Amino acid sequence: MTVTDPTISDPVMVDEEETRRARARRIERIAKWVLPVVMMGLTLLVWDRIVVWNEIPHYILPGPRLVFATLVEDWAMLFDALLVTLQITLMALAVAVIGGVGLAVLFTQSRWIEMSFYPYAVILQVTPVVSIAPLIFIYVENRMAGLLICAWIVAFFPVLANTTLGLNSADHNLRDLFRIYGATRWQRLRFLQLPSALPYFLGGLRIAGGLSLIGAVVAEYVAGTGGIGSGLAFRILEAGYRLNIPRMFAALFLIAATGVVIFAGLSFLSHMLLRKWHESAMQGST
Amino acid sequence: MAAPAPLGQRSALLDMRHVTKTFNGDVVALHGMSLTVNEGDFISLLGPSGCGKSTALRLIAGLSHPSQGRIEWQGGADDTDLAVVFQEPTLMPWATVAQNVWLPFRLRGKSYEQVKDDVLEALRLVGLENFQRSYPRELSGGMKMRVSIARALVTRPKLILMDEPFAALDEITRHKLNNDLLEMKQKIGCTVIFVTHSVFESVFLSDRIVVMAARPGRVIEELTVDAPYPRDEDFRTSADYAGHCRAASDALHQAMEAA
């Protein structure tokens, strides 16, 4: 700065607008954590009061305290069920990633393969899994494999669609540059297309994480009591037959919590992988 | 490396003979262009949009092929001896500055350790030796362009093709980069073909200006700027410079009217 204006260097003269903006930022940072927690607490309180004041029987709507007590009491059984559901979910997600990325790479290597097989990917995606699942359980002997197939069908499409889009969205000048330097097909894939596709893939992965849980739960419902019968969805069905509503709520809570954890984990992964270079991961704390 | 031989005494590097490029069967992007590029030349292709200057560059780079005519490399050179700088910096955002500059070597199977010295030398040439570990997003537009130039220089190519590389930069940065570009060319002694639509830029940088017209894209006139290198800010304000600018401007005017 070349102009020496005494009012600028004077520490008492602070830009009012700037101070206001700084204060707003500080408040927002705190509110981002405090507000959801307060709202959650309020919701639980209102829920509890409604149940108590209206004397609603627990087989219609249990209060939050009873749900929590059930969660603790039935923890051993529910946790085993959670592990089964989680296992299917994570396996389905892994297969969705391998299958989705693999197919996407195959599609970008050959237009012919893409034209031939893309319709099948779309058909699998748009047909509700609930309607295919019974067939799958007829043809697939192994229950575990059946569950896995169902969850995979639901989860793989966002990975495939996003990765394909990403692989094709590499900067065209960079493509030209790779051609000029005589890059092989493999080099182009490895050094240009895969890195270009990473942000798209991670976007698809976050969606697929939630969908594989949904797929696993839906498949368990369809497999029903005759199945391996120890996943969380089966516990919910079973508790429903026995009018054990608190346990239904406890299992439901576990499923929701699992979904949140999966989403948060994948968001964190995405942030760590992109934070150095991609716009989406650069805005501060998220 | 020493200054290039005087114009007229340089050996040929590349020959374009009656090169025509037609798109979709009827759009003539370039018509009968003949040009001999000599070692050490700084050639500007100057003309309005649609005059085929970028098409000519793509043909030389081997990114597309002439519909008619031939492009021949002379004296044992071939298309592995060239590098391209685009209008955009065209860097890989996921890679550091050093990794970006390493790319041409990497694609030829050289490990970073093998070529580390070349990479650092290229970064030193463009004045970014302290930014090896930065990511492109942390750099200004002018600095990104410098990285792009370093990537082109790193293999010490015989020919560098530049497609309006400074068009998107502000005037001050552009002047600075023009000065530095001449200095770098002087140091590594390469040949440059530079596409621009700025009369001033073409006169300041080049010793040969090829003026082109549009519809169909073709060469109208070739001018020679015989002012000696190194050129600096004094040249920019000299009468000689002004005279060449007027000549180039007139030729460009003709080119516009001919279209």
Coordinates of C-alpha atoms in Angstrom, one line a residue:
Chain A
M1 CA 0.0 0.0 0.0
T2 CA 1.5 3.3 -1.0
V3 CA -1.0 5.7 0.5
T4 CA -0.5 6.2 4.2
D5 CA -3.9 7.1 5.4
P6 CA -3.9 7.6 9.2
T7 CA -7.4 6.3 9.6
I8 CA -6.5 3.0 8.0
S9 CA -3.6 2.2 10.3
D10 CA -5.6 3.4 13.3
P11 CA -6.6 0.2 15.2
V12 CA -9.7 1.8 16.6
M13 CA -11.1 2.3 13.2
V14 CA -12.5 -1.1 12.4
D15 CA -14.7 -1.8 9.4
E16 CA -18.1 -2.4 10.8
E17 CA -19.2 -4.5 8.0
E18 CA -16.2 -6.8 8.4
T19 CA -16.8 -7.2 12.1
R20 CA -20.4 -8.1 11.5
R21 CA -19.4 -10.6 8.9
A22 CA -16.8 -12.2 11.1
R23 CA -19.3 -12.4 14.0
A24 CA -21.9 -14.0 11.6
R25 CA -19.3 -16.6 10.5
R26 CA -18.4 -17.4 14.1
I27 CA -22.0 -17.9 15.1
E28 CA -22.7 -20.0 12.0
R29 CA -19.8 -22.3 12.9
I30 CA -21.2 -23.0 16.4
A31 CA -24.8 -23.2 15.2
K32 CA -23.9 -25.8 12.7
W33 CA -23.2 -28.2 15.5
V34 CA -25.5 -26.9 18.3
L35 CA -28.7 -26.5 16.3
P36 CA -29.0 -30.2 15.1
V37 CA -28.2 -31.4 18.6
V38 CA -30.7 -29.1 20.3
M39 CA -33.4 -30.0 17.7
M40 CA -32.7 -33.7 18.2
G41 CA -33.0 -33.3 22.0
L42 CA -36.3 -31.4 21.6
T43 CA -37.7 -34.0 19.3
L44 CA -36.9 -36.8 21.8
L45 CA -38.4 -34.7 24.6
V46 CA -41.6 -34.0 22.7
W47 CA -41.9 -37.6 21.7
D48 CA -41.4 -38.7 25.3
R49 CA -44.0 -36.2 26.6
I50 CA -46.6 -37.2 24.0
V51 CA -46.3 -40.8 24.9
V52 CA -46.4 -40.2 28.7
W53 CA -49.2 -37.6 28.7
N54 CA -51.5 -39.5 26.3
E55 CA -50.7 -42.8 28.1
I56 CA -50.0 -44.4 24.7
P57 CA -49.4 -48.2 25.2
H58 CA -45.9 -49.3 24.3
Y59 CA -47.2 -51.8 21.7
I60 CA -48.5 -48.8 19.7
L61 CA -45.8 -46.2 20.3
P62 CA -43.0 -46.8 22.8
G63 CA -41.3 -43.7 24.2
P64 CA -37.6 -43.0 23.5
R65 CA -36.5 -44.2 27.0
L66 CA -38.1 -47.6 26.4
V67 CA -36.5 -47.8 22.9
F68 CA -33.2 -47.1 24.4
A69 CA -33.7 -49.6 27.2
T70 CA -34.6 -52.2 24.6
L71 CA -31.6 -51.4 22.6
V72 CA -29.4 -52.0 25.6
E73 CA -31.3 -55.1 26.7
D74 CA -31.4 -56.8 23.2
W75 CA -28.0 -55.5 22.3
A76 CA -26.4 -58.9 21.9
M77 CA -29.1 -60.1 19.4
L78 CA -29.5 -56.8 17.6
F79 CA -25.7 -56.4 17.3
D80 CA -25.4 -59.9 15.7
A81 CA -28.2 -58.9 13.3
L82 CA -26.4 -55.6 12.6
L83 CA -23.2 -57.4 11.7
V84 CA -25.0 -59.6 9.2
T85 CA -26.7 -56.7 7.5
L86 CA -23.5 -54.7 7.6
Q87 CA -21.6 -57.6 6.1
I88 CA -24.0 -57.8 3.2
T89 CA -24.1 -54.1 2.7
L90 CA -20.3 -53.7 2.6
M91 CA -19.8 -56.7 0.4
A92 CA -22.5 -55.4 -2.0
L93 CA -20.8 -52.0 -2.0
A94 CA -17.4 -53.6 -2.7
V95 CA -18.8 -55.6 -5.6
A96 CA -20.7 -52.6 -6.9
V97 CA -17.5 -50.6 -6.9
I98 CA -15.5 -53.4 -8.7
G99 CA -18.4 -54.1 -11.1
G100 CA -19.3 -50.5 -11.7
V101 CA -15.8 -49.2 -12.3
G102 CA -14.8 -52.3 -14.3
L103 CA -17.9 -51.9 -16.6
A104 CA -17.3 -48.2 -16.9
V105 CA -13.7 -48.7 -18.0
L106 CA -14.8 -51.4 -20.4
F107 CA -17.5 -49.1 -21.8
T108 CA -15.0 -46.3 -22.4
Q109 CA -12.5 -48.6 -24.1
S110 CA -15.0 -49.8 -26.7
R111 CA -18.1 -48.0 -28.0
W112 CA -19.3 -51.4 -29.3
I113 CA -19.4 -52.9 -25.8
E114 CA -21.1 -49.8 -24.4
M115 CA -23.8 -49.9 -27.1
S116 CA -24.3 -53.6 -26.5
F117 CA -24.5 -53.7 -22.7
Y118 CA -25.6 -50.3 -21.5
P119 CA -29.3 -51.1 -22.0
Y120 CA -29.0 -54.1 -19.6
A121 CA -27.5 -51.8 -17.0
V122 CA -30.5 -49.4 -17.4
I123 CA -33.0 -52.3 -17.3
L124 CA -31.5 -53.6 -14.1
Q125 CA -31.6 -50.2 -12.6
V126 CA -35.1 -49.2 -13.4
T127 CA -36.7 -52.5 -12.4
P128 CA -37.6 -52.3 -8.7
V129 CA -35.5 -54.8 -6.8
V130 CA -38.5 -56.0 -4.8
S131 CA -39.9 -57.4 -8.0
I132 CA -36.7 -59.2 -9.1
A133 CA -35.7 -60.4 -5.6
P134 CA -38.3 -63.3 -5.4
L135 CA -37.0 -64.7 -8.7
I136 CA -33.4 -64.4 -7.6
F137 CA -34.2 -66.4 -4.4
I138 CA -35.8 -69.1 -6.6
Y139 CA -32.7 -69.5 -8.8
V140 CA -29.9 -68.8 -6.4
E141 CA -29.5 -71.6 -3.8
N142 CA -27.3 -69.7 -1.4
R143 CA -29.3 -67.2 0.6
M144 CA -26.2 -65.1 1.2
A145 CA -25.4 -64.9 -2.5
G146 CA -29.0 -64.0 -3.2
L147 CA -29.0 -61.1 -0.8
L148 CA -25.7 -60.0 -2.2
I149 CA -27.0 -60.0 -5.7
C150 CA -30.1 -58.0 -4.8
A151 CA -28.0 -55.4 -2.9
W152 CA -25.5 -55.2 -5.8
I153 CA -28.3 -54.6 -8.4
V154 CA -29.5 -51.6 -6.4
A155 CA -26.0 -50.2 -5.7
F156 CA -23.9 -50.6 -8.8
F157 CA -25.7 -48.3 -11.2
P158 CA -24.7 -44.9 -9.7
V159 CA -21.1 -46.1 -9.6
L160 CA -21.3 -47.2 -13.3
A161 CA -23.1 -44.1 -14.5
N162 CA -20.9 -41.6 -12.6
T163 CA -17.6 -43.3 -13.5
T164 CA -18.5 -43.5 -17.2
L165 CA -19.4 -39.8 -17.2
G166 CA -16.1 -39.1 -15.4
L167 CA -14.0 -41.2 -17.7
N168 CA -15.4 -39.4 -20.7
S169 CA -15.1 -35.9 -19.2
A170 CA -11.3 -35.6 -19.3
D171 CA -10.1 -32.2 -20.7
H172 CA -10.0 -32.5 -24.5
N173 CA -6.8 -30.5 -24.7
L174 CA -5.1 -32.9 -22.3
R175 CA -6.4 -35.8 -24.5
D176 CA -4.7 -34.1 -27.4
L177 CA -1.5 -33.6 -25.4
F178 CA -1.5 -37.3 -24.5
R179 CA -1.8 -38.1 -28.2
I180 CA 1.0 -35.8 -29.2
Y181 CA 3.3 -37.5 -26.7
G182 CA 2.2 -40.9 -28.0
A183 CA 0.5 -42.1 -24.9
T184 CA -0.7 -45.7 -24.9
R185 CA -4.3 -46.6 -24.2
W186 CA -3.3 -47.8 -20.8
Q187 CA -1.4 -44.6 -20.0
R188 CA -4.3 -42.5 -21.0
L189 CA -6.6 -44.5 -18.8
R190 CA -4.2 -44.5 -15.8
F191 CA -2.8 -40.9 -15.9
L192 CA -5.7 -39.0 -17.4
Q193 CA -9.1 -40.7 -17.4
L194 CA -9.1 -42.4 -14.0
P195 CA -8.0 -39.2 -12.1
S196 CA -10.5 -37.2 -14.1
A197 CA -13.2 -39.6 -13.1
L198 CA -12.3 -39.7 -9.4
P199 CA -14.6 -36.9 -8.2
Y200 CA -17.5 -38.3 -10.2
F201 CA -16.8 -41.8 -8.9
L202 CA -16.8 -40.6 -5.3
G203 CA -20.1 -38.9 -5.9
G204 CA -21.5 -42.1 -7.2
L205 CA -20.0 -44.0 -4.3
R206 CA -21.7 -41.9 -1.7
I207 CA -25.1 -42.7 -3.3
A208 CA -24.2 -46.4 -3.7
G209 CA -23.3 -46.6 0.0
G210 CA -26.8 -45.7 1.0
L211 CA -28.4 -47.8 -1.8
S212 CA -26.4 -51.0 -0.8
L213 CA -27.9 -50.7 2.7
I214 CA -31.4 -50.3 1.2
G215 CA -30.7 -53.2 -1.1
A216 CA -29.5 -55.4 1.7
V217 CA -32.6 -54.6 3.9
V218 CA -35.1 -55.0 1.1
A219 CA -33.6 -58.3 0.1
E220 CA -33.8 -59.5 3.6
Y221 CA -37.5 -58.6 3.7
V222 CA -38.1 -60.5 0.5
A223 CA -36.1 -63.5 1.7
G224 CA -38.4 -63.4 4.7
T225 CA -38.5 -65.8 7.6
G226 CA -37.4 -68.8 5.6
G227 CA -34.0 -67.1 5.0
I228 CA -30.9 -67.0 7.0
G229 CA -33.1 -64.9 9.4
S230 CA -30.6 -63.0 11.4
G231 CA -30.2 -59.6 9.7
L232 CA -31.7 -56.4 11.1
A233 CA -34.6 -56.5 8.6
F234 CA -35.5 -60.0 9.7
R235 CA -35.4 -58.8 13.3
I236 CA -37.9 -56.0 12.5
L237 CA -40.2 -58.5 10.8
E238 CA -40.0 -60.9 13.7
A239 CA -40.5 -58.2 16.3
G240 CA -43.5 -57.0 14.3
Y241 CA -45.2 -60.4 14.4
R242 CA -44.7 -60.5 18.2
L243 CA -45.9 -56.9 18.6
N244 CA -42.6 -56.1 20.1
I245 CA -42.7 -52.5 18.9
P246 CA -39.8 -51.2 21.0
R247 CA -37.5 -53.7 19.4
M248 CA -38.7 -52.6 16.0
F249 CA -37.8 -49.1 16.9
A250 CA -34.4 -50.1 18.2
A251 CA -33.6 -52.1 15.1
L252 CA -34.8 -49.2 12.9
F253 CA -32.6 -46.9 14.8
L254 CA -29.6 -49.2 14.2
I255 CA -30.3 -49.3 10.4
A256 CA -30.6 -45.5 10.2
A257 CA -27.4 -45.0 12.2
T258 CA -25.6 -47.5 10.0
G259 CA -26.7 -45.5 6.9
V260 CA -25.5 -42.3 8.5
V261 CA -22.2 -43.8 9.4
I262 CA -21.7 -45.2 5.9
F263 CA -22.5 -41.8 4.3
A264 CA -20.3 -39.9 6.7
G265 CA -17.4 -42.3 6.2
L266 CA -17.7 -42.1 2.4
S267 CA -17.9 -38.3 2.6
F268 CA -14.8 -38.2 4.6
L269 CA -13.0 -40.5 2.2
S270 CA -14.1 -38.3 -0.7
H271 CA -12.9 -35.2 1.2
M272 CA -9.5 -36.7 1.9
L273 CA -8.9 -37.8 -1.7
L274 CA -10.0 -34.5 -3.3
R275 CA -9.1 -31.9 -0.7
K276 CA -5.8 -31.0 -2.5
W277 CA -7.2 -30.3 -5.9
H278 CA -10.9 -30.5 -6.4
E279 CA -13.3 -27.5 -6.0
S280 CA -15.9 -29.6 -4.3
A281 CA -13.6 -30.4 -1.4
M282 CA -12.0 -27.1 -1.0
Q283 CA -14.6 -25.1 0.9
G284 CA -13.3 -25.1 4.4
S285 CA -14.5 -27.5 7.0
T286 CA -16.9 -29.9 5.3
Chain B
M1 CA 22.8 -22.0 -27.2
A2 CA 23.8 -19.3 -29.6
A3 CA 21.5 -17.0 -31.5
P4 CA 19.9 -18.7 -34.6
A5 CA 21.5 -18.2 -37.9
P6 CA 20.3 -15.1 -39.9
L7 CA 17.1 -15.5 -41.8
G8 CA 17.8 -17.1 -45.2
Q9 CA 20.7 -19.1 -43.9
R10 CA 18.7 -21.5 -41.7
S11 CA 18.2 -25.2 -42.5
A12 CA 14.7 -26.4 -43.1
L13 CA 12.9 -28.2 -40.3
L14 CA 9.4 -28.7 -41.7
D15 CA 7.8 -28.3 -45.1
M16 CA 4.1 -27.8 -45.6
R17 CA 3.3 -28.2 -49.3
H18 CA -0.1 -27.1 -50.7
V19 CA -1.8 -28.3 -47.6
T20 CA -5.6 -28.3 -47.7
K21 CA -8.0 -29.4 -44.9
T22 CA -11.7 -29.9 -45.6
F23 CA -14.2 -30.7 -42.8
N24 CA -17.5 -32.5 -43.5
G25 CA -16.7 -32.6 -47.2
D26 CA -17.5 -28.9 -47.9
V27 CA -16.1 -26.6 -45.2
V28 CA -12.6 -25.6 -46.3
A29 CA -10.7 -24.7 -43.2
L30 CA -7.3 -24.3 -44.9
H31 CA -6.6 -23.9 -48.6
G32 CA -3.3 -24.6 -50.3
M33 CA -1.0 -23.5 -47.5
S34 CA 2.7 -23.8 -48.2
L35 CA 5.2 -22.9 -45.6
T36 CA 8.8 -23.9 -44.9
V37 CA 9.7 -23.7 -41.2
N38 CA 13.4 -23.3 -40.6
E39 CA 15.4 -24.2 -37.5
G40 CA 15.4 -21.2 -35.1
D41 CA 12.5 -19.4 -36.7
F42 CA 9.9 -17.6 -34.6
I43 CA 6.9 -17.7 -36.9
S44 CA 3.6 -16.0 -36.0
L45 CA 0.4 -17.1 -37.7
L46 CA -1.6 -13.9 -37.7
G47 CA -5.2 -13.6 -38.8
P48 CA -8.9 -13.2 -38.0
S49 CA -10.9 -16.0 -36.5
G50 CA -11.6 -18.8 -38.9
C51 CA -8.5 -18.2 -41.0
G52 CA -7.3 -21.7 -40.3
K53 CA -4.4 -20.9 -38.1
S54 CA -5.3 -23.3 -35.4
T55 CA -6.1 -25.9 -38.0
A56 CA -2.6 -25.5 -39.4
L57 CA -1.2 -26.0 -35.9
R58 CA -3.2 -29.1 -35.4
L59 CA -2.1 -30.5 -38.7
I60 CA 1.6 -29.9 -37.9
A61 CA 1.1 -31.5 -34.4
G62 CA -0.3 -34.5 -36.2
L63 CA -3.7 -34.3 -34.4
S64 CA -5.4 -34.3 -37.8
H65 CA -4.2 -35.1 -41.3
P66 CA -4.3 -33.0 -44.4
S67 CA -7.1 -33.7 -46.9
Q68 CA -4.6 -32.8 -49.7
G69 CA -0.9 -31.8 -49.7
R70 CA 1.9 -33.0 -47.5
I71 CA 3.7 -32.1 -44.3
E72 CA 7.3 -33.3 -44.3
W73 CA 9.8 -33.2 -41.5
Q74 CA 13.3 -32.4 -42.7
G75 CA 16.8 -33.3 -41.5
G76 CA 15.9 -36.3 -39.4
A77 CA 13.4 -34.6 -37.2
D78 CA 9.9 -36.0 -36.7
D79 CA 6.7 -35.4 -34.7
T80 CA 8.2 -36.6 -31.5
D81 CA 10.4 -33.5 -31.5
L82 CA 7.5 -31.1 -30.9
A83 CA 5.5 -29.8 -28.0
V84 CA 2.3 -27.8 -27.8
V85 CA 1.1 -25.0 -25.6
F86 CA -2.7 -24.5 -25.7
Q87 CA -4.7 -21.4 -25.1
E88 CA -5.7 -22.9 -21.7
P89 CA -2.9 -23.9 -19.4
T90 CA -4.3 -27.5 -19.7
L91 CA -2.7 -28.8 -16.5
M92 CA -3.8 -31.9 -14.6
P93 CA -5.4 -30.4 -11.5
W94 CA -4.7 -33.5 -9.4
A95 CA -1.0 -33.4 -10.0
T96 CA 1.6 -31.0 -8.5
V97 CA 3.5 -28.6 -10.7
A98 CA 6.5 -30.9 -10.9
Q99 CA 4.3 -33.9 -11.8
N100 CA 2.7 -31.9 -14.5
V101 CA 6.1 -30.9 -16.0
W102 CA 7.2 -34.6 -15.7
L103 CA 4.3 -35.8 -17.8
P104 CA 5.9 -35.8 -21.3
F105 CA 8.8 -37.9 -19.9
R106 CA 6.4 -40.1 -17.9
L107 CA 4.5 -41.0 -21.0
R108 CA 7.8 -42.1 -22.5
G109 CA 8.4 -44.4 -19.6
K110 CA 10.9 -42.3 -17.7
S111 CA 10.8 -42.3 -13.9
Y112 CA 10.8 -39.0 -12.0
E113 CA 14.2 -39.8 -10.6
Q114 CA 15.7 -40.2 -14.1
V115 CA 14.5 -36.8 -15.3
K116 CA 14.3 -34.8 -12.1
D117 CA 17.1 -32.5 -13.1
D118 CA 15.4 -31.7 -16.4
V119 CA 12.1 -31.0 -14.7
L120 CA 13.8 -28.6 -12.2
E121 CA 15.7 -26.9 -15.0
A122 CA 12.5 -26.3 -17.0
L123 CA 10.9 -24.9 -13.9
R124 CA 13.9 -22.7 -13.3
L125 CA 13.6 -21.4 -16.9
V126 CA 10.0 -20.2 -16.3
G127 CA 10.9 -18.9 -12.9
L128 CA 8.8 -21.4 -10.8
E129 CA 11.5 -23.5 -9.2
N130 CA 10.0 -22.7 -5.8
F131 CA 6.5 -24.0 -6.7
Q132 CA 7.3 -27.7 -7.6
R133 CA 5.0 -29.0 -4.9
S134 CA 2.1 -26.6 -5.5
Y135 CA -1.1 -27.6 -7.1
P136 CA -2.3 -25.8 -10.2
R137 CA -5.3 -24.3 -8.3
E138 CA -2.9 -22.4 -6.0
L139 CA -1.4 -20.6 -8.9
S140 CA -2.4 -17.4 -10.8
G141 CA -3.4 -17.6 -14.5
G142 CA 0.0 -16.4 -15.6
M143 CA 1.8 -18.9 -13.4
K144 CA -0.3 -21.7 -14.7
M145 CA 0.7 -20.7 -18.2
R146 CA 4.3 -20.8 -17.2
V147 CA 3.9 -24.3 -15.9
S148 CA 2.4 -25.2 -19.3
I149 CA 5.4 -23.7 -21.1
A150 CA 7.8 -25.5 -18.7
R151 CA 6.0 -28.8 -19.7
A152 CA 6.6 -28.0 -23.3
L153 CA 10.3 -27.1 -22.8
V154 CA 11.2 -30.0 -20.6
T155 CA 11.9 -32.4 -23.4
R156 CA 13.9 -29.8 -25.3
P157 CA 11.8 -30.2 -28.4
K158 CA 13.0 -28.8 -31.8
L159 CA 9.6 -27.2 -32.4
I160 CA 7.1 -25.7 -30.0
L161 CA 3.6 -24.9 -31.3
M162 CA 1.7 -22.2 -29.3
D163 CA -2.0 -21.7 -29.9
E164 CA -2.8 -18.2 -28.6
P165 CA -1.2 -19.1 -25.3
F166 CA -1.6 -15.6 -23.7
A167 CA -4.9 -14.6 -25.1
A168 CA -6.7 -15.1 -21.8
L169 CA -4.2 -13.2 -19.7
D170 CA -4.2 -9.5 -18.7
E171 CA -2.0 -7.0 -20.6
I172 CA 0.7 -6.7 -17.9
T173 CA 1.1 -10.5 -17.4
R174 CA 1.1 -10.9 -21.2
H175 CA 3.9 -8.4 -21.7
K176 CA 6.0 -10.1 -19.1
L177 CA 5.4 -13.5 -20.5
N178 CA 6.2 -12.2 -24.0
N179 CA 9.6 -10.9 -22.8
D180 CA 10.3 -14.1 -20.9
L181 CA 9.3 -16.3 -23.8
L182 CA 11.9 -14.7 -26.0
E183 CA 14.5 -15.2 -23.4
M184 CA 13.6 -18.9 -23.0
K185 CA 13.7 -19.4 -26.7
Q186 CA 17.1 -17.8 -26.9
K187 CA 18.3 -20.1 -24.1
I188 CA 17.2 -23.4 -25.4
G189 CA 17.4 -22.5 -29.1
C190 CA 14.1 -24.0 -30.4
T191 CA 11.8 -23.1 -33.2
V192 CA 8.4 -21.6 -32.4
I193 CA 5.2 -21.4 -34.3
F194 CA 2.9 -19.0 -32.5
V195 CA -0.8 -18.5 -33.3
T196 CA -2.1 -15.1 -32.4
H197 CA -4.7 -12.4 -33.5
S198 CA -2.6 -9.6 -31.9
V199 CA -0.5 -7.5 -34.4
F200 CA 1.6 -6.2 -31.5
E201 CA 2.4 -9.6 -30.1
S202 CA 3.3 -11.0 -33.4
V203 CA 5.7 -8.1 -34.2
F204 CA 7.3 -8.2 -30.8
L205 CA 7.9 -11.9 -30.8
S206 CA 8.6 -13.1 -34.3
D207 CA 11.0 -12.8 -37.1
R208 CA 8.5 -14.1 -39.6
I209 CA 4.8 -13.2 -39.7
V210 CA 2.4 -15.2 -41.8
V211 CA -0.7 -13.3 -42.4
M212 CA -3.8 -15.4 -43.1
A213 CA -7.3 -14.7 -44.3
A214 CA -10.6 -16.5 -43.7
R215 CA -13.2 -18.3 -45.8
P216 CA -11.3 -20.2 -47.0
G217 CA -8.4 -20.1 -44.6
R218 CA -5.3 -19.3 -46.6
V219 CA -2.0 -17.4 -46.5
I220 CA -2.2 -13.8 -47.8
E221 CA 1.3 -12.5 -47.2
E222 CA 4.5 -13.2 -45.3
L223 CA 6.3 -10.4 -43.5
T224 CA 9.8 -10.3 -42.1
V225 CA 10.7 -8.5 -38.8
D226 CA 14.4 -8.1 -39.1
A227 CA 14.9 -6.4 -35.7
P228 CA 17.7 -8.3 -33.9
Y229 CA 17.2 -10.4 -30.7
P230 CA 17.3 -10.0 -27.8
R231 CA 14.3 -7.6 -27.9
D232 CA 13.3 -5.8 -24.8
E233 CA 11.1 -2.9 -23.7
D234 CA 13.1 -0.5 -25.8
F235 CA 12.1 -2.3 -28.9
R236 CA 8.4 -2.0 -27.9
T237 CA 8.7 1.8 -28.1
S238 CA 11.0 2.1 -31.1
A239 CA 10.1 3.6 -34.5
D240 CA 11.2 0.3 -36.1
Y241 CA 8.6 -1.6 -34.0
A242 CA 5.9 1.0 -34.9
G243 CA 6.7 0.6 -38.6
H244 CA 6.5 -3.2 -38.5
C245 CA 3.2 -2.9 -36.6
R246 CA 1.8 -0.7 -39.3
A247 CA 2.9 -3.1 -42.1
A248 CA 1.4 -6.0 -40.3
S249 CA -1.8 -4.1 -39.6
D250 CA -2.1 -3.2 -43.3
A251 CA -1.6 -6.8 -44.3
L252 CA -4.2 -7.9 -41.7
H253 CA -6.6 -5.3 -43.1
Q254 CA -6.1 -6.7 -46.6
A255 CA -6.7 -10.2 -45.2
M256 CA -10.0 -9.1 -43.6
E257 CA -11.2 -7.4 -46.9
A258 CA -10.2 -10.4 -49.0
A259 CA -12.4 -12.6 -46.9

